XYZ file of C-alpha atoms in Angstrom:
766
model
C -30.069 -12.869 -27.513
C -27.962 -10.825 -25.179
C -29.270 -6.811 -24.764
C -29.203 -4.033 -21.574
C -31.845 -2.228 -20.263
C -31.694 0.680 -18.665
C -33.939 2.066 -15.916
C -33.913 5.220 -13.407
C -34.840 5.842 -10.073
C -34.734 8.370 -7.829
C -33.801 7.770 -4.069
C -32.833 9.914 -1.174
C -28.887 11.381 -0.665
C -27.008 12.336 2.141
C -27.995 11.381 5.352
C -31.457 10.222 4.670
C -30.080 7.671 1.951
C -29.587 4.544 3.988
C -32.898 4.324 5.507
C -36.444 3.078 4.582
C -38.485 6.069 1.858
C -41.453 5.689 4.368
C -38.684 6.349 7.292
C -36.971 9.028 5.399
C -40.049 11.050 4.433
C -41.477 10.545 7.847
C -37.977 12.520 9.249
C -38.371 15.448 6.459
C -42.074 15.937 7.333
C -41.200 16.436 10.908
C -38.524 18.815 10.591
C -40.411 20.455 7.946
C -43.073 21.312 10.126
C -41.291 21.984 12.716
C -39.188 24.624 11.240
C -42.925 26.397 10.014
C -44.011 27.063 13.285
C -40.015 28.302 14.454
C -40.342 30.665 11.528
C -44.137 31.388 12.582
C -43.427 32.179 16.370
C -39.978 33.939 15.610
C -41.889 36.703 13.556
C -45.528 36.764 15.560
C -43.421 38.998 18.060
C -40.074 41.098 17.713
C -39.029 44.059 19.832
C -39.960 46.086 16.835
C -43.030 46.543 15.534
C -43.488 45.519 12.626
C -46.048 46.618 9.401
C -47.605 43.249 8.177
C -45.328 44.357 4.087
C -42.359 44.081 6.136
C -42.889 40.753 8.953
C -44.205 39.033 5.290
C -40.850 39.940 3.314
C -38.720 38.241 6.746
C -41.183 35.398 6.679
C -41.026 34.362 3.071
C -36.909 34.524 3.088
C -36.240 32.086 6.559
C -39.611 29.851 4.527
C -37.016 29.043 1.743
C -33.788 29.296 3.981
C -35.249 26.462 5.363
C -36.923 24.483 2.533
C -33.215 25.210 0.735
C -31.782 23.191 4.319
C -34.555 20.384 3.814
C -33.642 19.850 0.285
C -30.248 19.749 1.558
C -31.042 17.135 3.681
C -33.363 15.662 1.521
C -30.337 14.892 -1.227
C -32.242 13.490 -4.343
C -30.400 11.677 -6.138
C -31.182 10.207 -9.343
C -29.858 6.282 -10.162
C -29.222 5.341 -13.542
C -28.891 1.089 -13.679
C -27.952 -0.791 -16.809
C -28.518 -4.380 -16.363
C -27.802 -7.115 -18.933
C -30.185 -9.632 -19.339
C -29.561 -12.558 -19.648
C -30.846 -16.066 -21.023
C -33.356 -13.575 -23.272
C -35.401 -16.645 -25.794
C -36.652 -15.543 -29.010
C -40.903 -15.251 -29.550
C -42.835 -17.798 -32.343
C -45.348 -15.932 -33.974
C -48.305 -19.141 -35.923
C -50.112 -17.465 -38.034
C -52.759 -19.465 -38.863
C -54.005 -19.809 -42.552
C -56.720 -22.294 -42.828
C -59.960 -21.743 -44.654
C -61.831 -19.752 -42.461
C -58.659 -17.491 -41.272
C -58.987 -16.791 -45.098
C -62.752 -16.775 -46.090
C -63.675 -12.872 -46.366
C -66.634 -11.530 -45.202
C -69.473 -9.304 -46.713
C -66.371 -6.391 -46.503
C -63.934 -8.066 -48.303
C -62.363 -8.829 -44.490
C -60.550 -11.598 -43.019
C -59.576 -13.038 -40.407
C -56.398 -12.919 -40.826
C -55.553 -9.534 -41.856
C -57.276 -8.433 -39.179
C -54.862 -10.843 -36.753
C -51.811 -9.446 -38.469
C -52.826 -5.925 -38.341
C -53.628 -5.819 -34.515
C -50.112 -7.758 -34.397
C -48.491 -5.113 -35.843
C -49.287 -2.804 -33.434
C -47.889 -5.516 -30.268
C -44.534 -5.926 -32.457
C -42.369 -3.015 -31.433
C -42.724 -3.980 -28.116
C -42.486 -7.859 -28.236
C -39.040 -7.387 -30.160
C -38.124 -4.946 -28.026
C -38.114 -7.806 -25.463
C -37.552 -10.990 -27.654
C -35.821 -9.762 -30.936
C -36.728 -10.702 -33.718
C -39.072 -13.513 -33.790
C -39.752 -16.531 -35.224
C -42.505 -16.916 -37.662
C -44.838 -19.920 -39.391
C -47.413 -20.238 -40.616
C -50.514 -23.480 -41.018
C -53.464 -24.779 -42.047
C -52.803 -28.433 -43.450
C -49.467 -27.743 -43.549
C -46.296 -26.269 -41.489
C -44.417 -23.831 -42.718
C -41.418 -21.506 -41.636
C -41.550 -17.921 -43.038
C -39.250 -15.252 -43.194
C -41.998 -12.392 -42.026
C -45.328 -12.473 -41.188
C -46.259 -11.204 -43.786
C -45.271 -13.654 -46.684
C -48.262 -15.409 -46.907
C -49.454 -14.589 -50.517
C -48.416 -18.094 -51.606
C -49.237 -20.367 -49.438
C -52.043 -22.887 -49.492
C -55.340 -23.159 -47.140
C -56.671 -26.060 -45.901
C -57.783 -27.302 -42.366
C -56.916 -25.428 -39.029
C -55.118 -27.955 -37.568
C -54.442 -25.795 -33.877
C -53.053 -28.191 -31.366
C -50.884 -30.183 -33.886
C -48.939 -26.854 -34.965
C -48.020 -25.276 -31.821
C -46.723 -28.959 -31.208
C -44.685 -28.993 -34.067
C -43.712 -24.847 -32.609
C -43.025 -26.004 -29.515
C -40.785 -28.645 -31.102
C -39.232 -26.649 -32.971
C -37.628 -24.958 -30.168
C -34.025 -23.413 -29.918
C -31.385 -24.837 -27.655
C -32.563 -22.252 -25.010
C -36.365 -22.952 -25.874
C -38.991 -20.305 -27.015
C -39.656 -16.438 -24.300
C -43.493 -16.857 -25.691
C -45.376 -18.655 -28.573
C -47.598 -15.922 -30.077
C -50.935 -17.767 -32.254
C -53.077 -15.380 -34.624
C -56.080 -17.563 -34.983
C -59.363 -18.207 -34.407
C -59.195 -21.581 -32.838
C -61.845 -23.300 -34.799
C -59.712 -26.902 -34.419
C -61.197 -28.745 -37.797
C -58.391 -31.387 -37.704
C -60.189 -34.370 -35.918
C -58.469 -34.845 -32.874
C -60.025 -35.004 -29.433
C -59.616 -32.126 -28.177
C -58.810 -32.223 -24.672
C -56.133 -34.570 -25.677
C -54.722 -32.408 -27.936
C -55.235 -29.560 -25.907
C -53.823 -31.499 -22.386
C -50.432 -32.317 -24.241
C -49.350 -29.254 -25.459
C -49.750 -27.417 -21.799
C -47.796 -30.206 -20.652
C -44.811 -29.562 -23.264
C -45.272 -25.916 -23.170
C -45.040 -26.449 -18.935
C -42.284 -28.088 -19.078
C -40.161 -25.542 -21.654
C -41.630 -22.586 -19.303
C -42.998 -21.340 -22.191
C -46.004 -19.141 -21.738
C -48.689 -19.619 -25.519
C -50.555 -16.492 -26.327
C -53.484 -16.189 -29.091
C -54.730 -12.926 -31.482
C -58.260 -13.960 -32.159
C -58.663 -13.783 -35.690
C -62.175 -11.998 -36.302
C -64.710 -9.955 -39.201
C -68.153 -9.926 -39.623
C -69.409 -13.054 -41.058
C -72.888 -13.382 -39.230
C -73.124 -17.517 -38.535
C -75.545 -18.720 -37.691
C -76.623 -19.780 -34.156
C -75.562 -24.129 -32.995
C -74.956 -25.922 -29.878
C -72.128 -28.303 -30.349
C -70.818 -31.077 -27.755
C -66.854 -29.866 -26.702
C -66.099 -32.707 -24.523
C -67.329 -35.180 -22.001
C -65.887 -37.068 -19.364
C -67.072 -40.182 -17.677
C -64.828 -42.826 -16.131
C -63.673 -46.034 -17.720
C -64.964 -48.000 -15.452
C -66.394 -47.472 -11.303
C -66.829 -49.799 -8.217
C -69.875 -51.312 -7.174
C -72.100 -48.884 -5.136
C -70.159 -46.011 -5.642
C -70.895 -42.491 -7.392
C -69.396 -40.513 -9.825
C -69.700 -37.434 -11.836
C -70.979 -37.232 -15.617
C -69.392 -33.840 -16.726
C -69.544 -32.076 -20.018
C -68.922 -29.452 -21.861
C -70.805 -27.729 -24.593
C -70.060 -25.011 -27.406
C -72.652 -22.524 -27.869
C -73.105 -19.371 -30.088
C -76.457 -17.892 -29.597
C -78.218 -14.387 -30.742
C -79.886 -14.386 -27.930
C -79.982 -15.646 -23.763
C -82.027 -19.060 -23.756
C -82.553 -22.150 -22.120
C -82.641 -25.848 -23.365
C -84.057 -28.785 -22.278
C -81.251 -31.670 -20.658
C -82.772 -35.013 -20.645
C -79.914 -38.350 -19.084
C -81.178 -41.428 -19.494
C -79.235 -43.772 -16.790
C -79.278 -47.484 -17.840
C -83.003 -47.734 -18.775
C -84.546 -44.902 -16.517
C -85.151 -41.455 -18.159
C -84.394 -38.744 -15.604
C -86.329 -35.112 -15.482
C -85.158 -33.419 -17.971
C -83.390 -30.157 -15.887
C -83.026 -26.576 -18.279
C -79.266 -25.532 -18.977
C -79.022 -21.177 -19.537
C -77.500 -20.979 -22.960
C -76.202 -16.948 -22.406
C -75.791 -14.811 -25.668
C -72.941 -15.044 -27.692
C -70.227 -17.413 -28.079
C -69.470 -19.515 -24.593
C -67.800 -22.861 -23.384
C -71.124 -23.669 -21.212
C -70.263 -27.170 -18.106
C -72.575 -29.156 -17.398
C -72.901 -32.294 -14.858
C -74.530 -34.805 -13.053
C -74.035 -37.244 -10.369
C -74.990 -40.750 -10.871
C -75.209 -44.076 -8.752
C -73.823 -46.883 -9.549
C -75.034 -50.024 -8.539
C -74.271 -53.960 -9.862
C -71.022 -54.798 -11.558
C -72.205 -54.853 -15.285
C -72.818 -52.223 -18.095
C -74.001 -49.167 -17.522
C -75.732 -47.270 -20.578
C -75.921 -43.535 -20.590
C -77.551 -41.338 -23.483
C -77.895 -37.570 -23.092
C -80.000 -35.623 -25.156
C -79.810 -31.717 -25.156
C -82.423 -29.372 -27.013
C -84.932 -30.190 -28.479
C -86.141 -31.065 -32.166
C -83.494 -31.197 -35.346
C -80.965 -28.617 -33.159
C -81.037 -31.509 -30.316
C -77.646 -32.413 -29.238
C -77.386 -36.281 -28.319
C -74.475 -38.595 -27.475
C -73.789 -42.406 -25.750
C -71.641 -43.682 -23.432
C -71.179 -46.335 -21.028
C -69.904 -46.988 -17.411
C -68.222 -50.422 -16.561
C -69.146 -51.400 -13.159
C -66.546 -53.372 -12.116
C -64.602 -54.583 -8.509
C -62.195 -52.215 -7.579
C -58.928 -53.282 -8.444
C -55.798 -53.379 -5.835
C -54.785 -49.670 -6.018
C -50.444 -50.706 -6.621
C -48.350 -48.135 -4.111
C -44.697 -47.557 -4.775
C -43.667 -45.657 -1.815
C -40.253 -43.883 -2.035
C -38.512 -42.984 1.396
C -35.644 -40.806 1.171
C -34.635 -40.249 4.877
C -35.951 -40.847 8.573
C -39.486 -40.113 9.039
C -42.151 -41.042 11.423
C -44.536 -40.369 8.843
C -44.041 -43.580 6.911
C -44.339 -46.260 9.927
C -47.848 -43.987 10.096
C -48.646 -43.769 6.602
C -47.725 -47.514 5.623
C -49.859 -49.040 8.941
C -52.803 -46.800 7.125
C -52.346 -48.552 3.480
C -51.096 -52.212 5.070
C -54.016 -52.503 6.405
C -56.669 -51.497 4.213
C -56.733 -54.085 1.185
C -57.769 -52.050 -1.537
C -54.361 -50.713 -1.454
C -50.882 -52.825 -2.047
C -47.697 -50.995 -0.546
C -44.300 -51.801 -2.210
C -41.635 -49.651 -0.378
C -38.214 -49.106 -1.530
C -36.341 -47.623 1.828
C -33.490 -45.373 0.725
C -32.005 -43.644 3.447
C -29.139 -41.697 1.664
C -28.773 -38.244 3.280
C -25.837 -36.614 0.515
C -22.181 -37.340 2.759
C -23.764 -40.543 4.603
C -24.069 -44.217 2.891
C -27.222 -45.980 2.380
C -28.652 -47.793 4.483
C -28.930 -51.777 4.880
C -31.957 -51.835 6.699
C -35.894 -51.905 4.634
C -39.026 -53.195 4.973
C -40.130 -57.128 4.018
C -40.940 -56.848 0.419
C -38.952 -53.412 -0.189
C -37.593 -52.965 -3.607
C -33.689 -52.080 -4.040
C -34.055 -48.631 -6.194
C -36.656 -46.559 -7.558
C -37.036 -47.990 -11.358
C -34.896 -45.880 -13.977
C -37.411 -46.621 -16.932
C -40.706 -45.761 -17.751
C -41.596 -49.663 -18.436
C -40.446 -50.375 -14.921
C -42.903 -48.134 -13.227
C -46.036 -49.023 -15.428
C -46.745 -52.116 -12.601
C -48.387 -49.361 -10.420
C -50.786 -47.467 -10.157
C -49.133 -43.925 -7.999
C -45.293 -43.373 -7.343
C -45.605 -41.864 -3.997
C -42.015 -39.912 -3.190
C -41.701 -38.363 -0.018
C -38.416 -37.090 1.985
C -36.552 -37.414 -1.155
C -33.689 -35.318 -1.990
C -33.002 -34.371 -5.463
C -28.917 -36.365 -5.216
C -30.912 -39.681 -4.533
C -32.198 -39.445 -8.032
C -30.347 -40.518 -11.290
C -31.133 -38.285 -14.689
C -32.189 -41.935 -16.296
C -34.621 -42.331 -13.144
C -36.041 -38.544 -13.279
C -36.788 -38.997 -16.832
C -37.799 -42.037 -16.104
C -40.465 -40.292 -13.649
C -41.543 -38.074 -16.303
C -42.246 -39.759 -19.171
C -44.115 -42.389 -16.999
C -46.207 -39.388 -15.828
C -46.694 -38.116 -19.249
C -47.939 -41.327 -20.195
C -50.602 -41.570 -17.800
C -48.946 -41.702 -14.337
C -50.018 -40.618 -10.972
C -46.714 -38.758 -9.043
C -47.570 -37.151 -4.885
C -44.320 -35.393 -3.861
C -44.172 -35.574 -0.208
C -41.904 -32.769 1.302
C -42.462 -32.093 4.934
C -39.275 -29.341 5.198
C -37.241 -27.536 3.072
C -34.386 -29.682 3.152
C -37.075 -31.951 0.642
C -37.070 -30.075 -1.986
C -32.934 -29.579 -2.094
C -31.679 -29.595 -5.978
C -34.971 -29.763 -7.785
C -35.227 -26.123 -8.429
C -34.772 -26.282 -12.665
C -34.687 -29.885 -12.609
C -36.775 -31.966 -15.245
C -39.187 -33.256 -12.107
C -39.838 -30.080 -11.211
C -40.768 -28.952 -14.503
C -43.241 -31.976 -13.673
C -44.946 -31.391 -10.504
C -47.265 -28.710 -9.804
C -44.973 -25.985 -7.692
C -41.900 -23.481 -8.147
C -39.611 -24.380 -5.674
C -37.309 -21.868 -3.816
C -34.000 -22.122 -5.614
C -31.346 -23.835 -4.454
C -27.817 -21.307 -4.135
C -26.479 -21.737 -7.702
C -22.633 -21.903 -7.612
C -21.224 -21.989 -11.019
C -22.268 -21.385 -14.348
C -23.152 -24.655 -15.198
C -26.623 -23.759 -12.622
C -27.682 -20.964 -15.344
C -30.837 -22.890 -16.911
C -31.493 -23.310 -13.005
C -32.054 -20.123 -12.339
C -33.256 -19.123 -16.158
C -36.246 -21.682 -15.275
C -37.149 -20.087 -12.098
C -37.328 -16.442 -14.198
C -38.634 -17.601 -16.907
C -41.790 -19.197 -14.646
C -41.588 -16.637 -12.128
C -43.595 -14.350 -14.368
C -46.727 -16.297 -14.184
C -48.363 -17.770 -10.795
C -51.173 -20.349 -10.499
C -54.315 -22.060 -8.672
C -56.632 -18.613 -8.549
C -59.057 -21.416 -10.022
C -58.825 -24.489 -7.697
C -61.014 -25.396 -5.567
C -61.552 -24.776 -1.626
C -60.774 -27.707 0.671
C -64.437 -28.136 1.077
C -64.706 -29.032 -2.959
C -61.371 -31.378 -2.357
C -63.434 -32.930 0.530
C -66.296 -33.473 -1.452
C -64.481 -34.791 -4.555
C -62.461 -37.405 -2.009
C -65.544 -38.325 -0.996
C -67.095 -39.375 -4.352
C -64.697 -42.089 -4.919
C -65.322 -44.622 -2.007
C -67.798 -43.196 -0.396
C -66.596 -42.860 2.898
C -66.291 -39.142 4.786
C -64.482 -36.791 3.542
C -61.791 -34.697 5.652
C -60.651 -31.564 4.575
C -56.923 -32.189 6.521
C -55.576 -28.460 6.601
C -58.412 -25.936 7.385
C -61.397 -26.586 10.162
C -64.325 -25.792 7.681
C -67.727 -27.024 9.602
C -68.287 -29.220 6.326
C -65.416 -31.306 7.450
C -66.138 -31.380 11.450
C -69.693 -32.531 10.907
C -68.865 -35.557 8.434
C -66.198 -36.351 11.068
C -68.527 -35.496 14.040
C -65.269 -33.654 15.507
C -65.377 -30.649 17.674
C -63.185 -27.311 16.656
C -60.101 -27.652 18.298
C -60.309 -32.156 17.557
C -60.228 -30.762 12.948
C -57.533 -27.924 13.589
C -54.254 -29.254 12.096
C -50.927 -29.282 13.733
C -47.929 -28.294 11.148
C -44.535 -28.730 12.807
C -42.916 -27.670 10.480
C -43.773 -28.039 6.185
C -41.593 -27.056 2.289
C -41.974 -23.550 1.245
C -42.376 -23.644 -2.349
C -42.506 -19.785 -4.517
C -45.753 -20.705 -6.060
C -47.689 -22.864 -8.211
C -47.552 -23.190 -11.874
C -50.158 -21.938 -14.672
C -52.764 -24.657 -14.577
C -52.046 -25.647 -11.429
C -54.869 -26.013 -9.094
C -54.334 -25.381 -5.503
C -56.507 -28.151 -2.950
C -55.317 -26.684 0.345
C -53.203 -23.355 1.794
C -51.854 -23.233 5.172
C -54.264 -22.122 7.979
C -51.797 -18.921 9.025
C -48.470 -19.075 7.713
C -48.641 -16.504 4.114
C -46.580 -16.950 1.141
C -44.991 -14.145 -0.696
C -48.101 -12.967 -2.591
C -49.745 -12.668 0.920
C -52.219 -15.645 -0.173
C -51.948 -18.101 2.307
C -48.464 -20.939 1.880
C -49.275 -23.854 -0.513
C -49.676 -26.741 1.159
C -51.303 -29.463 -1.235
C -51.466 -28.794 -5.625
C -51.612 -31.143 -8.158
C -51.754 -30.425 -12.562
C -52.325 -32.527 -15.397
C -49.399 -33.531 -16.550
C -49.639 -35.093 -20.085
C -51.983 -37.643 -19.724
C -51.058 -38.214 -16.297
C -50.863 -36.255 -12.800
C -48.980 -35.104 -10.758
C -49.674 -33.827 -7.194
C -47.109 -31.683 -4.273
C -48.350 -31.984 -0.482
C -45.684 -29.784 1.313
C -46.365 -30.967 4.683
C -45.747 -34.506 6.849
C -47.827 -37.804 6.745
C -49.608 -35.803 8.895
C -48.303 -37.878 11.781
C -48.296 -35.086 14.435
C -51.775 -34.364 13.871
C -53.061 -37.633 14.306
C -51.459 -37.298 17.840
C -53.695 -34.389 18.563
C -56.622 -36.558 17.881
C -58.644 -38.979 20.207
C -57.778 -42.834 19.471
C -60.991 -43.419 18.417
C -60.786 -41.142 15.608
C -60.275 -41.477 12.074
C -59.884 -38.156 10.317
C -56.367 -38.768 9.243
C -56.638 -41.910 8.049
C -59.643 -41.494 6.148
C -58.084 -38.124 4.261
C -54.683 -40.759 3.239
C -57.239 -43.211 1.410
C -59.167 -41.037 -0.121
C -56.493 -38.848 -0.868
C -54.771 -42.070 -3.231
C -57.791 -43.755 -4.234
C -58.877 -40.372 -5.505
C -55.565 -40.036 -7.628
C -55.310 -43.086 -8.801
C -58.909 -43.364 -10.566
C -56.776 -41.395 -13.149
C -54.704 -44.524 -13.735
C -57.581 -47.364 -15.538
C -56.870 -50.844 -16.178
C -58.410 -53.376 -18.136
C -59.204 -52.143 -22.160
C -59.741 -48.729 -22.233
C -60.133 -45.332 -24.700
C -57.649 -42.664 -23.937
C -58.645 -40.472 -26.932
C -62.301 -40.577 -28.515
C -63.235 -37.323 -30.704
C -67.446 -37.007 -29.873
C -68.071 -36.401 -33.275
C -66.293 -36.725 -36.812
C -66.791 -35.897 -40.902
C -66.463 -38.215 -43.284
C -63.968 -38.745 -45.654
C -62.124 -37.198 -42.561
C -59.597 -39.697 -40.675
C -60.227 -39.929 -37.470
C -57.206 -41.211 -34.905
C -58.055 -43.079 -31.795
C -56.317 -44.323 -28.911
C -56.320 -47.383 -27.208
C -54.421 -48.842 -23.463
C -54.910 -51.899 -22.034
C -56.215 -55.329 -21.699
C -54.456 -58.637 -22.839
C -55.007 -58.804 -27.092
C -57.906 -56.251 -27.231
C -59.752 -55.589 -30.894
C -61.176 -52.232 -31.569
C -64.806 -52.424 -34.342
C -66.739 -49.965 -35.564
C -70.323 -50.892 -36.664
C -72.926 -48.595 -38.391
C -76.109 -49.773 -37.441
C -77.506 -52.716 -39.488
C -73.920 -52.760 -41.010
C -71.712 -55.460 -40.424
C -68.758 -54.817 -37.970
C -65.329 -53.689 -39.298
C -62.111 -54.286 -37.566
C -59.881 -50.921 -37.016
C -56.096 -51.973 -37.061
C -53.833 -50.688 -34.496
C -50.749 -49.634 -34.404
C -48.586 -49.931 -31.008
C -46.992 -46.810 -29.215
C -43.528 -46.177 -27.517
C -45.566 -45.565 -24.511
C -47.499 -49.141 -24.525
C -51.368 -47.466 -26.239
C -52.082 -48.231 -29.608
C -53.256 -46.070 -32.270
C -56.116 -46.947 -34.609
C -56.897 -44.787 -37.456
C -59.684 -44.612 -39.633
C -61.990 -42.529 -41.906
C -65.611 -42.731 -42.019
C -67.314 -43.219 -45.365
C -70.563 -43.260 -44.524
C -72.980 -40.492 -41.710
C -74.471 -41.723 -39.016
C -73.343 -42.593 -35.309
C -71.473 -45.379 -35.108
C -69.833 -47.852 -32.569
C -67.081 -48.632 -31.284
C -66.241 -51.552 -29.775
C -62.678 -52.463 -27.344
C -62.736 -56.314 -26.158
C -60.265 -57.883 -25.173
C -59.331 -62.399 -24.712
C -61.190 -61.946 -21.100
C -64.243 -60.348 -22.770
C -63.777 -57.255 -20.781
C -66.099 -54.989 -22.865
C -66.004 -51.315 -23.273
C -68.196 -49.646 -25.805
C -68.181 -45.949 -27.384
C -70.754 -44.111 -29.671
C -69.564 -41.558 -32.268
C -71.564 -38.846 -34.334
C -70.573 -38.535 -37.995
C -71.489 -36.349 -40.312
C -71.029 -35.571 -43.514
C -67.881 -33.350 -44.809
C -68.302 -29.597 -44.770
C -67.273 -27.832 -48.400
C -64.808 -26.145 -47.669
C -64.835 -22.296 -45.776
C -67.849 -23.277 -44.036
C -66.995 -22.728 -40.993
C -66.029 -19.380 -41.646
C -69.716 -18.573 -40.819
C -68.435 -19.786 -37.012
C -67.373 -17.125 -34.431
C -64.225 -17.245 -33.899
C -63.685 -19.932 -29.974
C -61.976 -17.867 -27.636
C -62.853 -19.960 -25.379
C -60.617 -22.478 -25.382
C -57.766 -19.864 -26.327
C -58.334 -18.229 -22.707
C -58.083 -22.038 -21.172
C -55.160 -22.359 -23.532
C -53.060 -18.843 -22.369
C -54.574 -19.530 -18.954
C -52.970 -22.743 -18.493
C -49.594 -21.859 -19.431
C -49.090 -18.252 -18.229
C -50.259 -16.476 -21.158
C -52.760 -14.347 -22.100
C -55.603 -13.533 -24.858
C -53.905 -10.317 -27.056
C -56.436 -7.507 -27.502
C -54.682 -3.545 -28.357
C -51.792 -3.101 -25.145
C -48.728 -5.838 -24.560
C -48.820 -7.955 -21.740
C -46.992 -6.754 -18.503
C -44.836 -10.196 -18.914
C -43.179 -8.716 -22.361
C -42.263 -5.748 -20.483
C -38.286 -5.920 -19.714
C -38.365 -6.391 -16.041
C -34.441 -5.426 -15.385
C -34.554 -6.708 -11.670
C -35.676 -10.139 -12.506
C -33.529 -13.371 -11.080
C -30.830 -13.808 -14.494
C -30.488 -10.365 -14.925
C -26.505 -8.971 -13.930
C -26.458 -5.176 -13.417
C -23.323 -3.244 -15.765
C -23.082 -0.244 -14.331
C -24.712 2.207 -11.528
C -24.929 6.130 -11.795
C -25.575 8.296 -9.060
C -26.147 12.319 -9.885
C -27.051 14.656 -7.358
C -30.145 16.917 -8.636
C -28.482 19.915 -6.526
C -24.900 20.467 -6.662
C -23.603 20.970 -3.171
C -21.213 23.729 -3.611
C -24.236 25.898 -5.579
C -26.602 25.170 -3.089
C -24.754 26.644 -0.609
C -24.297 29.752 -2.710
C -27.773 29.968 -2.859
C -28.197 29.290 1.417
C -26.084 31.847 2.359
C -27.370 34.708 -0.176
C -30.560 34.130 1.371
C -29.137 34.052 5.063
C -27.614 37.205 3.933
C -30.253 39.251 2.566
C -32.335 38.327 6.158
C -29.216 39.588 8.107
C -29.414 42.952 6.284
C -33.374 43.606 6.231
C -33.192 42.706 9.741
C -30.122 45.389 10.425
C -32.167 47.796 8.607
C -35.597 47.575 10.078
C -33.519 47.480 13.490
C -33.835 44.075 15.162
C -30.617 43.039 15.051
């Protein structure tokens, strides 16, 4: 859709037209005050004594004359600009027609009706920005509608929020959706792993620069109190004598705030109970515990939250094994001392295996034939070729050094679970990435390159769309990152970017030694929605006034990407005493911490925590040689679950449990490595039963935050208001209209001056 937007503004004209507004106002104010002082002094003493009435008349005429002169100096001008809005993309509106949205409360109100009523109030603003929306509806099926009101004949069913959102994103027109609006209560009952489905939807939305908004349908279903386990995060494998974190997210609905006991069994030992505060209303509540891993073997974990029949429990298992070597593919794109410094650090540590690619190929020069021993000739151009590595590091590499196939392979590999670290010590290292497929995967938006022709319109369009949203607001501090890195290897941690007492204390360093040295660094526009900013520059500021981004990361599909906009810190190393190991420890911790996202051996990739009888459960596993997955209920024979190979190398298992209870899922490979997972299966709820649950607004808020959208209420978001000054809008016409006509202003000025002269002559002042 192509449309125009007209804006109006007022500016100074005349001699003040080209001055900054603050300076113009200062000059105008100074001239005005000086004139008033002169007028008062001029008529305070005269040759002929004036009565107060005559003095007031002459002073009034002189003040009016002076005001006219000030108006002539200011020359207020009305500026009307008309812009052509380019690349305006349509809006997708997705209606939830599931049981919980279509069931009526005691007043006959349905959540679907409430969401539609509030959407109609927002529709005019949306139509002005995006044009006529494309409307979809979902329950068990995904359907296209002609209008939001065309829902009477639709069937209801289970809520498949993320599957339907993915279908919407996949059905986008060639330019993509400008935004997606979900009219739903967020109660996904499809049986999918919520966290995995959320991550997949977020990565797809980010790649398309499509923010997701939602309108939560509400009614007066009272609903009963409940406490359910939404998400459990625990590593499948950890090294011996290390530390890991057991994290969980609970979904709680309470009529009044209260506290419940939390008990955790590690191995055969129950820890002392802790009290977990549950606030009133529906909330997502998190809890975590640090666990020390001992000798190699399987470590069982059991969690019990609450007491009696309402208690929530979960069982899991962590394999403690000697850590595998972290395999790093290091691509060096131009000459830099950082490669020698960083490669020496990694080669001296047996926990890392470094494979270099030495491709010194700046634009316009032939590729260097000098390469380190064991180097690959070039970056693989398939995702399968990258599967032999845990982390890919791109250092000082311009986009022109990679083919389209190589960029697509990197993107697919990260989406499937790989980890990418992008090192950019200066602005040259980010050249050519703006608007590329690679930039869509990374956690920051690069400073745009100059648009040279119409073929680069997609680059400008991507920058314009993503510039509406900025991320990083929910990231941790440098000290928090140091704490996370310390957990991975048990080594002293370092905040390598801004001096903090915690870092100096860990390293035994003083303030000067712990202060980084930055000779240069790459500047980026902003962090993307959902990105976590781990470190900012201690003195340089970005456009929004916050510290310039130095280290940021984000999840992309099942993988993770990180950007370090600095050199390899070798310049800082030169300013430290030779015995200091802070920079080396930082790099070892950072790479090991990133590599933890890529487990090896047999492991579960998608495992729901709960399921219902008679409803399909989707499990996904990966790793291992000839693995076998079984499901077993206590005192019952084990059932082998068949596997279907997936394009990314993982395996999908589809299973419909027939009996309730705690099912044990066991994944064993040919090398007798075993991973176990427990799944709690309950009897299926009747249709409409979940209508008694309140909307899951915390889930909708997380989805909106990570994609750059918001949970809508009664007003349209500012992102929907046309902004003609954004990149991608062309000026069609500009018209300047002075507020005062010059001839009329001069006539009034002369008339006032003539009146003053006549009065002065009449009262014998001339």
